[in-house]
Structure formats: C-alpha cells, structure tokens
mmCIF file of C-alpha atoms and ligand atoms in Angstrom:
data_model
loop_
_atom_site.group_PDB
_atom_site.id
_atom_site.type_symbol
_atom_site.label_atom_id
_atom_site.label_comp_id
_atom_site.label_asym_id
_atom_site.label_seq_id
_atom_site.Cartn_x
_atom_site.Cartn_y
_atom_site.Cartn_z
ATOM 1 C CA MET A 1 -11.059 20.390 -17.986
ATOM 2 C CA LYS A 2 -12.798 23.447 -16.420
ATOM 3 C CA ASN A 3 -15.812 22.089 -14.770
ATOM 4 C CA PHE A 4 -15.410 19.553 -12.031
ATOM 5 C CA LYS A 5 -19.002 19.009 -11.089
ATOM 6 C CA ASP A 6 -20.032 15.268 -11.347
ATOM 7 C CA GLN A 7 -16.609 14.304 -12.339
ATOM 8 C CA ILE A 8 -15.541 11.022 -10.897
ATOM 9 C CA ALA A 9 -12.210 11.479 -8.890
ATOM 10 C CA PHE A 10 -10.178 8.548 -7.692
ATOM 11 C CA ILE A 11 -7.545 9.601 -5.224
ATOM 12 C CA THR A 12 -4.932 7.183 -4.010
ATOM 13 C CA GLY A 13 -3.547 8.061 -0.633
ATOM 14 C CA GLY A 14 -6.832 10.151 -0.270
ATOM 15 C CA ALA A 15 -7.148 9.618 3.389
ATOM 16 C CA SER A 16 -4.289 11.949 4.368
ATOM 17 C CA GLY A 17 -2.061 14.889 3.524
ATOM 18 C CA ALA A 18 -1.975 15.940 -0.242
ATOM 19 C CA GLY A 19 -4.586 13.402 -1.266
ATOM 20 C CA PHE A 20 -6.999 14.464 1.395
ATOM 21 C CA GLY A 21 -6.638 18.074 0.222
ATOM 22 C CA GLN A 22 -7.393 17.016 -3.344
ATOM 23 C CA ALA A 23 -10.518 15.290 -1.924
ATOM 24 C CA GLN A 24 -11.611 18.516 -0.270
ATOM 25 C CA VAL A 25 -10.910 20.923 -3.068
ATOM 26 C CA PHE A 26 -12.276 18.920 -5.979
ATOM 27 C CA GLY A 27 -15.187 17.583 -3.749
ATOM 28 C CA ARG A 28 -16.203 21.199 -3.038
ATOM 29 C CA GLU A 29 -16.400 21.783 -6.799
ATOM 30 C CA GLY A 30 -18.910 19.025 -7.075
ATOM 31 C CA ALA A 31 -16.663 16.113 -8.007
ATOM 32 C CA LYS A 32 -17.791 12.576 -6.729
ATOM 33 C CA ILE A 33 -14.836 11.434 -4.693
ATOM 34 C CA VAL A 34 -13.311 8.080 -4.226
ATOM 35 C CA ILE A 35 -10.540 7.928 -1.600
ATOM 36 C CA ALA A 36 -8.422 4.835 -1.960
ATOM 37 C CA ASP A 37 -5.991 4.188 0.922
ATOM 38 C CA VAL A 38 -4.093 1.368 2.633
ATOM 39 C CA ARG A 39 -5.194 2.614 6.036
ATOM 40 C CA ALA A 40 -8.877 1.663 6.737
ATOM 41 C CA GLU A 41 -9.176 3.758 9.849
ATOM 42 C CA ALA A 42 -7.854 6.913 8.202
ATOM 43 C CA ILE A 43 -10.280 6.360 5.363
ATOM 44 C CA ALA A 44 -13.219 6.256 7.875
ATOM 45 C CA GLN A 45 -12.099 9.419 9.500
ATOM 46 C CA ALA A 46 -11.629 11.222 6.143
ATOM 47 C CA LEU A 47 -15.063 10.189 4.807
ATOM 48 C CA VAL A 48 -16.688 11.612 7.949
ATOM 49 C CA LYS A 49 -14.986 14.943 7.304
ATOM 50 C CA LEU A 50 -15.848 15.020 3.592
ATOM 51 C CA LYS A 51 -19.532 14.024 4.167
ATOM 52 C CA ALA A 52 -19.869 16.597 6.763
ATOM 53 C CA GLU A 53 -19.175 19.151 4.141
ATOM 54 C CA GLY A 54 -21.907 17.594 1.795
ATOM 55 C CA ILE A 55 -19.259 16.086 -0.490
ATOM 56 C CA ALA A 56 -20.191 12.786 -2.268
ATOM 57 C CA ALA A 57 -17.464 10.443 -1.083
ATOM 58 C CA HIS A 58 -16.716 6.702 -1.102
ATOM 59 C CA GLY A 59 -13.812 4.864 0.484
ATOM 60 C CA ILE A 60 -12.044 1.811 -0.798
ATOM 61 C CA ARG A 61 -9.281 0.082 1.205
ATOM 62 C CA LEU A 62 -6.535 -0.499 -1.377
ATOM 63 C CA ASP A 63 -2.897 -1.270 -1.328
ATOM 64 C CA ILE A 64 -1.747 0.173 -4.646
ATOM 65 C CA THR A 65 0.930 -2.511 -5.123
ATOM 66 C CA ASP A 66 -1.766 -5.101 -5.265
ATOM 67 C CA ARG A 67 -2.851 -5.385 -8.852
ATOM 68 C CA ALA A 68 -5.834 -7.750 -8.303
ATOM 69 C CA ALA A 69 -7.223 -5.490 -5.593
ATOM 70 C CA TYR A 70 -6.621 -2.521 -7.908
ATOM 71 C CA ALA A 71 -8.744 -4.154 -10.671
ATOM 72 C CA ALA A 72 -11.445 -4.860 -8.012
ATOM 73 C CA ALA A 73 -11.291 -1.215 -6.854
ATOM 74 C CA ALA A 74 -11.856 -0.146 -10.448
ATOM 75 C CA ASP A 75 -14.875 -2.350 -10.740
ATOM 76 C CA GLU A 76 -16.263 -0.895 -7.509
ATOM 77 C CA VAL A 77 -15.877 2.668 -8.730
ATOM 78 C CA GLU A 78 -17.759 1.744 -11.899
ATOM 79 C CA ARG A 79 -20.516 0.074 -9.722
ATOM 80 C CA VAL A 80 -20.812 3.001 -7.281
ATOM 81 C CA TYR A 81 -20.556 5.977 -9.673
ATOM 82 C CA GLY A 82 -21.461 4.449 -12.906
ATOM 83 C CA GLY A 83 -18.106 4.769 -14.841
ATOM 84 C CA PRO A 84 -14.345 4.913 -14.436
ATOM 85 C CA PRO A 85 -12.617 7.931 -13.131
ATOM 86 C CA THR A 86 -12.555 11.147 -15.122
ATOM 87 C CA LEU A 87 -10.025 12.453 -12.647
ATOM 88 C CA LEU A 88 -7.286 10.212 -11.577
ATOM 89 C CA PHE A 89 -5.107 11.359 -8.791
ATOM 90 C CA ASN A 90 -2.063 8.932 -8.200
ATOM 91 C CA THR A 91 -1.159 10.530 -5.009
ATOM 92 C CA ALA A 92 -0.218 7.830 -2.541
ATOM 93 C CA GLY A 93 3.513 7.669 -1.681
ATOM 94 C CA VAL A 94 5.936 6.656 0.959
ATOM 95 C CA ASN A 95 9.329 7.860 2.137
ATOM 96 C CA SER A 96 12.163 6.633 4.273
ATOM 97 C CA PHE A 97 15.540 8.014 4.820
ATOM 98 C CA GLY A 98 19.074 6.512 5.435
ATOM 99 C CA PRO A 99 22.441 6.104 3.901
ATOM 100 C CA LEU A 100 22.146 4.743 0.370
ATOM 101 C CA GLU A 101 24.990 2.302 0.939
ATOM 102 C CA ASN A 102 23.020 0.526 3.694
ATOM 103 C CA ALA A 103 19.873 0.223 1.601
ATOM 104 C CA THR A 104 18.439 -3.336 1.557
ATOM 105 C CA TYR A 105 16.541 -4.994 -1.270
ATOM 106 C CA GLY A 106 13.396 -4.493 0.995
ATOM 107 C CA ASP A 107 13.944 -0.782 1.100
ATOM 108 C CA PHE A 108 14.154 -0.633 -2.633
ATOM 109 C CA ASP A 109 11.240 -2.987 -3.182
ATOM 110 C CA TRP A 110 8.946 -1.010 -0.875
ATOM 111 C CA LEU A 111 10.002 2.525 -2.069
ATOM 112 C CA LEU A 112 9.990 1.599 -5.702
ATOM 113 C CA GLY A 113 6.966 -0.689 -5.266
ATOM 114 C CA VAL A 114 4.675 1.950 -3.790
ATOM 115 C CA ASN A 115 5.952 5.150 -5.445
ATOM 116 C CA LEU A 116 6.630 3.783 -8.952
ATOM 117 C CA GLY A 117 4.863 0.387 -9.106
ATOM 118 C CA GLY A 118 1.629 1.888 -7.512
ATOM 119 C CA VAL A 119 1.498 4.472 -10.181
ATOM 120 C CA VAL A 120 2.135 1.918 -12.903
ATOM 121 C CA ASN A 121 -0.735 -0.089 -11.483
ATOM 122 C CA GLY A 122 -3.027 2.976 -11.393
ATOM 123 C CA MET A 123 -2.246 3.725 -15.152
ATOM 124 C CA VAL A 124 -2.463 0.076 -16.394
ATOM 125 C CA THR A 125 -5.763 -0.460 -14.516
ATOM 126 C CA PHE A 126 -7.471 2.783 -15.425
ATOM 127 C CA VAL A 127 -6.166 4.105 -18.713
ATOM 128 C CA PRO A 128 -7.870 1.538 -21.083
ATOM 129 C CA ARG A 129 -11.100 2.037 -18.953
ATOM 130 C CA MET A 130 -10.787 5.819 -19.311
ATOM 131 C CA ILE A 131 -10.245 5.512 -23.030
ATOM 132 C CA ALA A 132 -13.187 3.133 -23.552
ATOM 133 C CA ALA A 133 -15.521 5.520 -21.560
ATOM 134 C CA ARG A 134 -14.831 8.146 -24.154
ATOM 135 C CA ARG A 135 -15.135 11.099 -21.685
ATOM 136 C CA PRO A 136 -12.530 13.955 -21.405
ATOM 137 C CA ALA A 137 -10.450 13.087 -18.376
ATOM 138 C CA HIS A 138 -7.275 14.216 -16.595
ATOM 139 C CA VAL A 139 -4.639 12.288 -14.641
ATOM 140 C CA VAL A 140 -2.502 13.995 -11.962
ATOM 141 C CA THR A 141 0.359 11.980 -10.557
ATOM 142 C CA THR A 142 2.300 13.232 -7.602
ATOM 143 C CA ALA A 143 6.033 12.844 -7.928
ATOM 144 C CA SER A 144 8.354 15.126 -5.955
ATOM 145 C CA VAL A 145 10.885 17.980 -6.582
ATOM 146 C CA GLY A 146 13.327 15.278 -5.246
ATOM 147 C CA ALA A 147 12.909 13.582 -8.619
ATOM 148 C CA PHE A 148 15.245 16.087 -9.988
ATOM 149 C CA LEU A 149 17.571 16.638 -6.982
ATOM 150 C CA PRO A 150 19.954 13.844 -5.985
ATOM 151 C CA SER A 151 20.084 13.020 -2.355
ATOM 152 C CA ASN A 152 22.270 10.505 -0.659
ATOM 153 C CA ILE A 153 19.717 9.594 1.982
ATOM 154 C CA ALA A 154 16.490 9.478 -0.169
ATOM 155 C CA ALA A 155 17.777 7.816 -3.248
ATOM 156 C CA PRO A 156 15.307 5.000 -3.850
ATOM 157 C CA TYR A 157 12.422 7.456 -3.190
ATOM 158 C CA SER A 158 14.030 9.894 -5.625
ATOM 159 C CA ALA A 159 14.604 7.406 -8.264
ATOM 160 C CA ALA A 160 10.937 6.235 -8.075
ATOM 161 C CA LYS A 161 9.808 9.878 -8.451
ATOM 162 C CA ALA A 162 12.188 10.498 -11.291
ATOM 163 C CA ALA A 163 10.662 7.528 -13.169
ATOM 164 C CA VAL A 164 7.168 8.750 -12.343
ATOM 165 C CA VAL A 165 8.095 12.205 -13.944
ATOM 166 C CA SER A 166 9.391 10.447 -17.067
ATOM 167 C CA LEU A 167 6.347 8.175 -17.303
ATOM 168 C CA MET A 168 3.817 11.137 -16.974
ATOM 169 C CA GLU A 169 5.760 13.094 -19.707
ATOM 170 C CA ALA A 170 5.217 10.048 -21.954
ATOM 171 C CA TYR A 171 1.574 9.377 -20.928
ATOM 172 C CA ARG A 172 0.804 13.027 -21.805
ATOM 173 C CA LEU A 173 1.940 12.466 -25.306
ATOM 174 C CA ALA A 174 0.205 9.062 -25.655
ATOM 175 C CA LEU A 175 -3.091 10.187 -24.150
ATOM 176 C CA ALA A 176 -3.755 13.631 -25.714
ATOM 177 C CA LYS A 177 -5.508 11.972 -28.673
ATOM 178 C CA TYR A 178 -8.114 10.665 -26.359
ATOM 179 C CA ASP A 179 -8.704 14.041 -24.717
ATOM 180 C CA ILE A 180 -7.109 12.796 -21.530
ATOM 181 C CA GLY A 181 -4.671 15.451 -19.939
ATOM 182 C CA VAL A 182 -1.751 14.459 -17.813
ATOM 183 C CA SER A 183 0.060 16.425 -15.095
ATOM 184 C CA VAL A 184 2.834 15.705 -12.788
ATOM 185 C CA LEU A 185 2.886 17.439 -9.313
ATOM 186 C CA CYS A 186 6.389 17.856 -7.914
ATOM 187 C CA PRO A 187 6.019 19.188 -4.442
ATOM 188 C CA ALA A 188 8.762 20.342 -2.026
ATOM 189 C CA ASN A 189 7.461 20.335 1.614
ATOM 190 C CA ILE A 190 3.807 19.527 2.321
ATOM 191 C CA LYS A 191 2.230 19.559 5.667
ATOM 192 C CA SER A 192 1.288 15.888 5.878
ATOM 193 C CA ASN A 193 1.692 12.539 7.750
ATOM 194 C CA ILE A 194 4.430 11.302 5.542
ATOM 195 C CA ALA A 195 6.940 11.238 8.490
ATOM 196 C CA GLU A 196 5.041 8.243 9.737
ATOM 197 C CA ALA A 197 5.061 6.387 6.320
ATOM 198 C CA THR A 198 7.292 3.603 7.492
ATOM 199 C CA ARG A 199 4.365 2.497 9.844
ATOM 200 C CA THR A 200 2.652 1.315 6.585
ATOM 201 C CA ARG A 201 5.635 -0.755 5.487
ATOM 202 C CA ASP A 202 4.495 -4.435 5.014
ATOM 203 C CA ALA A 203 6.463 -7.037 6.951
ATOM 204 C CA ARG A 204 7.097 -8.926 3.583
ATOM 205 C CA PHE A 205 9.771 -6.356 2.766
ATOM 206 C CA GLY A 206 11.911 -7.526 5.627
ATOM 207 C CA ALA A 207 14.518 -5.550 7.471
ATOM 208 C CA THR A 208 15.462 -1.884 6.685
ATOM 209 C CA GLY A 209 18.938 -0.540 6.378
ATOM 210 C CA PHE A 210 17.613 2.939 6.749
ATOM 211 C CA VAL A 211 17.034 4.836 9.994
ATOM 212 C CA ASP A 212 13.595 4.185 11.383
ATOM 213 C CA ASN A 213 12.763 4.962 15.021
ATOM 214 C CA GLU A 214 10.713 7.323 17.160
ATOM 215 C CA GLN A 215 13.503 9.870 17.060
ATOM 216 C CA SER A 216 13.812 9.862 13.200
ATOM 217 C CA ILE A 217 10.016 10.182 12.953
ATOM 218 C CA ALA A 218 9.951 13.044 15.324
ATOM 219 C CA SER A 219 12.857 14.691 13.302
ATOM 220 C CA LEU A 220 10.931 14.324 10.019
ATOM 221 C CA HIS A 221 7.842 15.909 11.701
ATOM 222 C CA SER A 222 9.823 18.869 12.539
ATOM 223 C CA ILE A 223 10.300 19.620 8.811
ATOM 224 C CA TYR A 224 6.832 18.560 7.491
ATOM 225 C CA ARG A 225 4.957 20.638 10.055
ATOM 226 C CA HIS A 226 6.273 23.742 8.164
ATOM 227 C CA GLY A 227 5.048 22.404 4.745
ATOM 228 C CA MET A 228 2.403 23.770 2.374
ATOM 229 C CA GLU A 229 -1.060 23.140 3.511
ATOM 230 C CA PRO A 230 -2.613 20.269 1.452
ATOM 231 C CA VAL A 231 -5.677 22.426 0.445
ATOM 232 C CA GLU A 232 -3.427 25.207 -0.779
ATOM 233 C CA LEU A 233 -1.480 22.674 -2.687
ATOM 234 C CA ALA A 234 -4.685 21.139 -4.209
ATOM 235 C CA GLY A 235 -5.730 24.677 -5.289
ATOM 236 C CA HIS A 236 -2.452 24.893 -7.496
ATOM 237 C CA VAL A 237 -3.471 21.355 -8.729
ATOM 238 C CA LYS A 238 -7.026 22.529 -9.675
ATOM 239 C CA ARG A 239 -5.668 25.616 -11.553
ATOM 240 C CA ALA A 240 -3.170 23.248 -13.567
ATOM 241 C CA VAL A 241 -5.838 20.914 -14.534
ATOM 242 C CA GLU A 242 -7.931 23.760 -15.852
ATOM 243 C CA GLU A 243 -5.031 24.967 -17.835
ATOM 244 C CA ASN A 244 -3.848 21.528 -18.750
ATOM 245 C CA GLN A 245 -0.444 22.204 -17.462
ATOM 246 C CA LEU A 246 2.102 19.388 -17.515
ATOM 247 C CA TYR A 247 4.402 20.228 -14.627
ATOM 248 C CA ILE A 248 2.990 21.628 -11.340
ATOM 249 C CA ILE A 249 5.693 23.029 -9.118
ATOM 250 C CA PRO A 250 4.337 25.652 -6.819
ATOM 251 C CA TYR A 251 7.364 26.122 -4.753
ATOM 252 C CA PRO A 252 9.487 29.214 -5.740
ATOM 253 C CA GLU A 253 12.345 28.129 -3.337
ATOM 254 C CA THR A 254 13.181 25.304 -5.581
ATOM 255 C CA GLN A 255 13.946 27.254 -8.728
ATOM 256 C CA PRO A 256 17.710 28.047 -8.148
ATOM 257 C CA GLN A 257 18.480 24.354 -7.476
ATOM 258 C CA LEU A 258 16.493 23.107 -10.359
ATOM 259 C CA ARG A 259 18.181 25.701 -12.657
ATOM 260 C CA GLN A 260 21.503 24.535 -11.465
ATOM 261 C CA HIS A 261 20.654 20.918 -12.131
ATOM 262 C CA PHE A 262 19.363 21.339 -15.673
ATOM 263 C CA ASP A 263 22.056 23.789 -16.578
ATOM 264 C CA ALA A 264 24.695 21.228 -15.645
ATOM 265 C CA ILE A 265 22.960 18.637 -17.871
ATOM 266 C CA VAL A 266 22.669 20.957 -20.846
ATOM 267 C CA ALA A 267 26.359 22.162 -20.307
ATOM 268 C CA ALA A 268 27.475 18.549 -20.603
ATOM 269 C CA VAL A 269 26.218 18.357 -24.203
ATOM 270 C CA LEU A 270 28.896 18.823 -26.707
ATOM 271 C CA PRO A 271 28.475 21.964 -28.967
ATOM 272 C CA MET A 272 27.475 21.276 -32.634
ATOM 273 C CA GLU A 273 30.843 22.269 -33.920
ATOM 274 C CA ALA A 274 32.331 19.255 -32.085
ATOM 275 C CA ASP A 275 30.734 16.813 -34.704
ATOM 276 C CA PRO A 276 28.625 18.543 -37.254
ATOM 277 C CA GLU A 277 28.726 15.747 -39.906
ATOM 278 C CA GLY A 278 27.824 12.947 -37.349
ATOM 279 C CA ALA A 279 25.117 14.975 -35.812
ATOM 280 C CA ALA A 280 23.573 15.758 -39.298
ATOM 281 C CA LYS A 281 23.665 12.058 -40.283
ATOM 282 C CA ARG A 282 21.955 10.861 -37.033
ATOM 283 C CA VAL A 283 19.291 13.468 -37.027
ATOM 284 C CA LYS A 284 18.545 12.503 -40.581
ATOM 285 C CA ALA A 285 18.218 8.915 -39.790
ATOM 286 C CA LEU A 286 15.952 9.633 -36.854
ATOM 287 C CA GLN A 287 13.676 11.922 -38.946
ATOM 288 C CA ASP A 288 13.398 9.468 -41.846
ATOM 289 C CA TRP A 289 12.494 6.696 -39.309
ATOM 290 C CA ILE A 290 9.973 8.903 -37.692
ATOM 291 C CA ALA A 291 8.405 9.677 -41.130
ATOM 292 C CA GLY A 292 8.313 6.043 -42.199
ATOM 293 C CA GLU A 293 9.004 2.977 -39.961
ATOM 294 C CA ALA A 294 8.053 4.474 -36.636
ATOM 295 C CA LYS A 295 4.343 4.530 -37.746
ATOM 296 C CA VAL A 296 4.423 0.800 -36.971
ATOM 297 C CA PHE A 297 4.673 1.691 -33.263
ATOM 298 C CA MET A 298 2.118 4.399 -33.369
ATOM 299 C CA PRO A 299 -1.239 3.268 -34.588
ATOM 300 C CA PRO A 300 -3.809 5.829 -35.277
ATOM 301 C CA PRO A 301 -6.549 6.307 -32.344
ATOM 302 C CA PRO A 302 -8.950 3.472 -32.216
ATOM 303 C CA ALA A 303 -12.617 4.119 -32.787
ATOM 304 C CA GLY A 304 -13.095 4.481 -29.041
ATOM 305 C CA ALA A 305 -11.293 7.864 -28.734
ATOM 306 C CA ALA A 306 -12.989 10.784 -27.006
ATOM 307 C CA THR A 307 -14.683 13.111 -29.377
ATOM 308 C CA ASP A 308 -15.991 15.799 -26.915
ATOM 309 C CA LYS A 309 -13.873 18.893 -26.567
ATOM 310 C CA ARG A 310 -12.602 19.588 -22.988
HETATM 311 N N1 LIG B 1 5.163 15.545 2.351
HETATM 312 C C1 LIG B 1 5.994 16.065 1.563
HETATM 313 O O1 LIG B 1 6.740 16.907 1.942
HETATM 314 C C2 LIG B 1 6.152 15.603 0.269
HETATM 315 C C3 LIG B 1 7.001 16.196 -0.630
HETATM 316 C C4 LIG B 1 7.099 15.757 -2.035
HETATM 317 C C5 LIG B 1 6.258 14.723 -2.514
HETATM 318 N N2 LIG B 1 5.295 14.213 -1.549
HETATM 319 C C6 LIG B 1 4.451 13.145 -2.057
HETATM 320 O O2 LIG B 1 3.128 13.504 -1.873
HETATM 321 C C7 LIG B 1 2.287 12.413 -1.955
HETATM 322 C C8 LIG B 1 1.296 12.462 -0.719
HETATM 323 O O3 LIG B 1 2.000 12.303 0.448
HETATM 324 P P1 LIG B 1 1.702 13.119 1.752
HETATM 325 O O4 LIG B 1 2.972 13.947 2.048
HETATM 326 O O5 LIG B 1 0.475 13.679 1.675
HETATM 327 O O6 LIG B 1 1.796 11.886 2.817
HETATM 328 P P2 LIG B 1 0.766 11.232 3.803
HETATM 329 O O7 LIG B 1 1.480 10.192 4.549
HETATM 330 O O8 LIG B 1 -0.015 12.351 4.647
HETATM 331 O O9 LIG B 1 -0.378 10.641 2.772
HETATM 332 C C9 LIG B 1 -0.093 9.546 1.969
HETATM 333 C C10 LIG B 1 -1.099 8.428 1.946
HETATM 334 O O10 LIG B 1 -0.839 7.449 1.135
HETATM 335 C C11 LIG B 1 -1.279 6.178 1.876
HETATM 336 N N3 LIG B 1 -0.558 5.005 1.374
HETATM 337 C C12 LIG B 1 0.840 4.785 1.721
HETATM 338 N N4 LIG B 1 1.176 3.519 1.121
HETATM 339 C C13 LIG B 1 0.018 3.118 0.507
HETATM 340 C C14 LIG B 1 -0.241 1.982 -0.493
HETATM 341 N N5 LIG B 1 0.641 1.037 -0.633
HETATM 342 N N6 LIG B 1 -1.463 1.896 -0.981
HETATM 343 C C15 LIG B 1 -2.420 2.914 -0.839
HETATM 344 N N7 LIG B 1 -2.111 3.982 -0.074
HETATM 345 C C16 LIG B 1 -0.926 4.085 0.565
HETATM 346 C C17 LIG B 1 -1.122 6.548 3.371
HETATM 347 O O11 LIG B 1 -1.774 5.617 4.166
HETATM 348 C C18 LIG B 1 -1.456 7.949 3.396
HETATM 349 O O12 LIG B 1 -2.851 8.066 3.710
HETATM 350 C C19 LIG B 1 3.264 11.155 -1.888
HETATM 351 O O13 LIG B 1 3.397 10.684 -3.232
HETATM 352 C C20 LIG B 1 4.567 11.812 -1.491
HETATM 353 O O14 LIG B 1 5.715 11.110 -2.052
HETATM 354 C C21 LIG B 1 5.373 14.605 -0.275
#
C-alpha cells in the first residue's frame, strides 16, 4: 500500500505512545483514524490534538480483551467510516516486571490476555470483515524485540510477544491471497507511557507477584524517556507498509543480540551427515503430503478475495 489517503486506520492503544504516533503519521497522510483505547480520558486528549491538525479522527473506548465490545467497536467503525479498517494497527500492550518465579496466575492472565489475547481478538474480529470488503489492506501488529530475547523479569510479556510474532508470520502467509499485507513491529525502547501500564490492570486479575510501586514506575520511566519518539517509529512503520515488509526492527543496537540468539538456534541443529537417510525420508513424506493431502487444509481463495492490485 503506497497511498494512505482515505484509508481507514484502526489503532488499538492509539491514545498514547507508539499508537498515538501512528495516528499522527498516518492521519497526516490523509488516513481516517480510529483510536481505540481502554483509557477514555487519554482518548479525549488525543482526539483534541489530532483534530487540531485537521486529521479525521474518531475515538472508541475499548478493552481489547473484551470480545463482545470488540465486535461492537467493529460495527461502530463501519457506521462512522462506511467500511472496516484497511489499516489495522494492533498496537495496545502492557508490561510488568518481576521475578518469574513469583508470577501469579493473574500476572500471566493479564499480560497474555492483553498482549496476545488482544491481538487474537483484533484479528478474529476484523480479518473476515476485511476480506469481505475486498479492498487491499494492511495489518501492523506491535510485538517487541523482547519476543526474541529471554528475560527472567519480563517473561510473560516476552512469551506473549513471541506468540504474536509467530501469529503474524502465519497471517502473512494466509492473507496474501486477499491482498492483505501483514507486518510485525519489534521495537526496543520507545518514549511512551508504558511505565504506567500497571495502572490499567483490571482488579479481576487479583494480586501481582511482580514489583509494582511508585519506585518501580519511576525506575521504568528513567529508561523509556530515552526511547525512540513515537512519530519517528511510526515513520519506519509507514515505510515498511509501503514496501510490504514483514519484520520492522528499526533499532540497530539490537542486531548483535539477535544474531547471537538465532546463531545459537541454528547451531543446535544436527548437520545433515548425522542422519542423511532419516532426513531424506522425512522430507519426502512432507513434500508428498503438501502436494496431496495438505490441500484439504488449504482451500482456494473464496469468491470474496480482493482483486485490486496494491
Ligand atoms: N515502550 C517500549 O519501550 C516498548 C518496547 C517494545 C514494545 N512496546 C510495545 O509497544 C506497544 C505500544 O506501547 P507504548 O510503549 O506506546 O505504551 P503506552 O502505554 O504509551 O501506550 C499503550 C496504550 O495501550 C492502551 N491499553 C492498555 N491496555 C489496553 C487494553 N486492554 N485495551 C485497549 N487499550 C489498552 C493504554 O491505555 C495506552 O494508551 C505495546 O504493544 C508495547 O508492548 C513498547
């Protein structure tokens, strides 16, 4: 997608940080913006700023873990802008840090629920509507470079983000035939309000085993205030959507650690000489299956597939 004018951009977490940067950058290109966020007051403030720039913007208070509310939000977008999103940004996310061995079920339920479950809800809600609309479209989901780098204090978050990377890799394969591109953004440090994420944690998740107090929040702010500006990050996202890139990782400082991580994985694979006959047999079985039986699981695109070229 090269032209963003009159595209319909639905941005979760759009009231703050990376999501608000996306609203500004794509709004300035002429996209019609929906910011969906759990914090009503932050939505109101964000809308004032966007509208002051002449950006068409609509706000929806949405907790992305609430599936019924998500469906209602999708209906609202269609009512307001006349169709489903052609740009879906699954950007909302929350973080919390503490010793993994102290994590409660509530910590896992909240961190997996928002960071993974919220993305699942976005895809299951919108993908069928986007396919049915038969318009070229693009999905950008925000994971994290933490998806690839283990941390003993951010494990539920990193696990959710790793799952999100895997999901987007698969959705990219699944949606190409509908002319829907998919990208996954893996930021390192962003200048945002994520240090305060625990303030949005719902009481239903009960007690945390992680560290959450004024001191820990202040400590996190001391990192994030040196992060990349959200508008700069969103500029990288815009270029990646224009080029239909899968991975968006505009942080050069992460390359050595990522290389080390993936080199270690590749180095763990036995060389071909270790089992040439077994490998050949398994590869042939898989190839035969893909050429034959696997078609059962991969029906041809339905009549609703997009025909326009992006
Ligand atoms: N800040 C960083 O350094 C960093 C690094 C890597 C990845 N990320 C990811 O970037 C994304 C954006 O975060 P940010 O750093 O801009 O933080 P942010 O806190 O400034 O913005 C996140 C927004 O998501 C909203 N939100 C939280 N829970 C929600 C829910 N259940 N439903 C709807 N909205 C909800 C918040 O109200 C907030 O406005 C997240 O997915 C985060 O995990 C951030």
